[in-house]
Amino acid sequence: MWTLISLLALFLVLVIALQIPAVQNYAKNKAVNYLEGKIHTKVTIDRIEIGLPKKLILEGIYFEDQQNDTLLAGDELAVDISFFELFDNKIELNSVNLQGVTANISRDKNAVFNFDYILKALSVLTLDFLNKNRSLKITTEIKIKTYEMI
């Protein structure tokens, strides 16, 4: 009984802590450093909001391409995840919403997109994740509001 109460209390403390701006700022800085380390280009996120149990919202996003030009910039990226699936070592994305997005997408002479390096970095992460007996399920709806493709 005490174990259950302790786990519930710990979960509640975590939920409350994630609503504190300083904790969210810490999480944002960790995410930016992690992404920059994986894709080796500049990443900026102005603000992160973690709305348990389902929402992750990134505001003021900026991804630079390998030529130091804007690859993706946007006002908001909101992801709806299945939080409780994480306990089963699963990642499930239910929806992705983008607002105020500018994307500079291009292909080189070999028909390789300028964001291919990100896909390669993420595919390594996905393989690492899956090799640890976990699963990735993406059943998502993507909504884009106010966009500009360059």
CSV table of C-alpha atoms in Angstrom, one decimal:
chain,number,residue,atom,x,y,z
A,1,MET,CA,0.0,0.0,0.0
A,2,TRP,CA,2.8,2.4,0.9
A,3,THR,CA,4.6,1.6,-2.3
A,4,LEU,CA,1.6,2.6,-4.3
A,5,ILE,CA,1.1,5.8,-2.4
A,6,SER,CA,4.8,6.6,-2.8
A,7,LEU,CA,4.7,6.1,-6.5
A,8,LEU,CA,1.6,8.2,-6.9
A,9,ALA,CA,3.2,11.0,-4.8
A,10,LEU,CA,6.3,10.8,-6.9
A,11,PHE,CA,4.3,11.1,-10.1
A,12,LEU,CA,2.4,14.1,-8.7
A,13,VAL,CA,5.6,15.8,-7.7
A,14,LEU,CA,7.0,15.2,-11.2
A,15,VAL,CA,3.8,16.6,-12.9
A,16,ILE,CA,3.9,19.7,-10.7
A,17,ALA,CA,7.7,20.2,-11.2
A,18,LEU,CA,7.2,20.0,-15.0
A,19,GLN,CA,4.9,23.0,-14.8
A,20,ILE,CA,7.6,25.2,-13.2
A,21,PRO,CA,9.2,27.5,-15.9
A,22,ALA,CA,12.7,26.8,-14.6
A,23,VAL,CA,12.3,23.1,-14.9
A,24,GLN,CA,10.8,23.5,-18.4
A,25,ASN,CA,13.7,25.8,-19.3
A,26,TYR,CA,16.2,23.1,-18.1
A,27,ALA,CA,14.4,20.5,-20.2
A,28,LYS,CA,14.5,22.8,-23.2
A,29,ASN,CA,18.3,23.4,-22.8
A,30,LYS,CA,18.9,19.7,-22.5
A,31,ALA,CA,16.8,19.0,-25.7
A,32,VAL,CA,18.6,21.7,-27.7
A,33,ASN,CA,22.0,20.4,-26.6
A,34,TYR,CA,21.1,16.9,-27.4
A,35,LEU,CA,19.7,17.7,-30.9
A,36,GLU,CA,22.7,19.9,-31.8
A,37,GLY,CA,25.0,17.1,-30.7
A,38,LYS,CA,23.2,14.6,-32.9
A,39,ILE,CA,22.6,16.6,-36.0
A,40,HIS,CA,25.6,19.0,-35.7
A,41,THR,CA,23.8,22.1,-36.8
A,42,LYS,CA,22.2,25.0,-34.9
A,43,VAL,CA,18.9,24.4,-33.1
A,44,THR,CA,16.9,27.0,-31.2
A,45,ILE,CA,13.8,26.5,-29.1
A,46,ASP,CA,12.5,29.6,-27.3
A,47,ARG,CA,10.2,27.9,-25.0
A,48,ILE,CA,9.0,24.3,-24.2
A,49,GLU,CA,5.8,23.4,-22.5
A,50,ILE,CA,5.3,19.9,-21.2
A,51,GLY,CA,1.6,19.4,-20.6
A,52,LEU,CA,1.2,15.9,-19.1
A,53,PRO,CA,-0.1,13.5,-19.9
A,54,LYS,CA,-0.2,14.1,-23.6
A,55,LYS,CA,1.2,17.4,-25.0
A,56,LEU,CA,4.7,18.6,-25.8
A,57,ILE,CA,4.7,22.2,-27.2
A,58,LEU,CA,7.8,23.8,-28.6
A,59,GLU,CA,7.6,27.6,-29.4
A,60,GLY,CA,10.0,29.6,-31.4
A,61,ILE,CA,11.7,26.7,-33.2
A,62,TYR,CA,14.7,27.1,-35.6
A,63,PHE,CA,16.7,24.4,-37.3
A,64,GLU,CA,19.7,25.4,-39.4
A,65,ASP,CA,20.9,23.3,-42.4
A,66,GLN,CA,24.4,22.2,-43.1
A,67,GLN,CA,25.0,25.4,-45.2
A,68,ASN,CA,24.2,27.6,-42.2
A,69,ASP,CA,20.9,28.6,-43.7
A,70,THR,CA,17.4,28.3,-42.3
A,71,LEU,CA,16.0,24.9,-42.8
A,72,LEU,CA,12.9,25.1,-40.6
A,73,ALA,CA,11.6,28.0,-38.5
A,74,GLY,CA,8.2,28.2,-36.8
A,75,ASP,CA,6.1,29.8,-34.1
A,76,GLU,CA,4.9,26.5,-32.6
A,77,LEU,CA,5.3,22.8,-32.9
A,78,ALA,CA,2.8,20.8,-30.8
A,79,VAL,CA,3.1,17.0,-30.4
A,80,ASP,CA,0.4,14.8,-28.9
A,81,ILE,CA,2.0,11.7,-27.4
A,82,SER,CA,0.6,8.7,-25.6
A,83,PHE,CA,2.3,9.3,-22.3
A,84,PHE,CA,1.2,6.0,-20.7
A,85,GLU,CA,2.7,4.0,-23.7
A,86,LEU,CA,6.1,5.2,-22.4
A,87,PHE,CA,5.8,2.9,-19.5
A,88,ASP,CA,5.6,0.0,-22.0
A,89,ASN,CA,8.8,1.3,-23.7
A,90,LYS,CA,6.7,2.5,-26.6
A,91,ILE,CA,6.6,5.9,-28.3
A,92,GLU,CA,3.3,6.7,-29.9
A,93,LEU,CA,2.7,10.0,-31.7
A,94,ASN,CA,-1.0,10.8,-32.1
A,95,SER,CA,-0.7,14.2,-33.8
A,96,VAL,CA,1.8,16.9,-34.9
A,97,ASN,CA,0.6,20.5,-35.3
A,98,LEU,CA,2.8,23.2,-36.8
A,99,GLN,CA,2.0,26.9,-36.8
A,100,GLY,CA,3.7,29.8,-38.5
A,101,VAL,CA,6.2,27.6,-40.3
A,102,THR,CA,8.8,28.5,-42.9
A,103,ALA,CA,10.7,25.6,-44.5
A,104,ASN,CA,13.6,26.0,-46.9
A,105,ILE,CA,13.6,22.6,-48.6
A,106,SER,CA,15.8,21.7,-51.5
A,107,ARG,CA,17.5,18.9,-53.3
A,108,ASP,CA,21.1,18.7,-54.5
A,109,LYS,CA,22.3,17.4,-57.9
A,110,ASN,CA,22.1,13.8,-56.5
A,111,ALA,CA,18.4,14.3,-55.5
A,112,VAL,CA,19.3,14.3,-51.8
A,113,PHE,CA,17.2,16.6,-49.6
A,114,ASN,CA,18.9,19.2,-47.5
A,115,PHE,CA,17.3,17.7,-44.4
A,116,ASP,CA,18.6,14.2,-45.1
A,117,TYR,CA,21.3,14.5,-42.4
A,118,ILE,CA,18.6,14.9,-39.8
A,119,LEU,CA,16.8,11.8,-41.0
A,120,LYS,CA,20.0,9.8,-40.9
A,121,ALA,CA,20.7,11.0,-37.3
A,122,LEU,CA,17.2,10.2,-36.2
A,123,SER,CA,17.2,6.8,-37.9
A,124,VAL,CA,20.3,5.9,-35.8
A,125,LEU,CA,18.4,7.0,-32.7
A,126,THR,CA,15.3,5.0,-33.8
A,127,LEU,CA,17.4,1.9,-34.4
A,128,ASP,CA,19.1,2.3,-31.0
A,129,PHE,CA,15.6,2.6,-29.4
A,130,LEU,CA,14.2,-0.5,-31.3
A,131,ASN,CA,17.3,-2.6,-30.6
A,132,LYS,CA,16.6,-2.3,-26.9
A,133,ASN,CA,13.3,-4.2,-27.3
A,134,ARG,CA,11.2,-1.1,-27.6
A,135,SER,CA,8.7,-0.2,-30.2
A,136,LEU,CA,7.9,3.0,-32.1
A,137,LYS,CA,4.3,3.5,-33.3
A,138,ILE,CA,3.5,6.6,-35.3
A,139,THR,CA,-0.2,7.0,-36.0
A,140,THR,CA,-0.3,10.6,-36.5
A,141,GLU,CA,-2.2,13.4,-38.1
A,142,ILE,CA,-0.1,16.4,-39.1
A,143,LYS,CA,-1.7,19.8,-39.3
A,144,ILE,CA,0.1,22.9,-40.6
A,145,LYS,CA,-1.2,26.4,-40.2
A,146,THR,CA,0.3,29.5,-41.8
A,147,TYR,CA,3.3,28.1,-43.6
A,148,GLU,CA,5.7,29.2,-46.2
A,149,MET,CA,7.8,26.9,-48.4
A,150,ILE,CA,11.0,28.5,-49.9
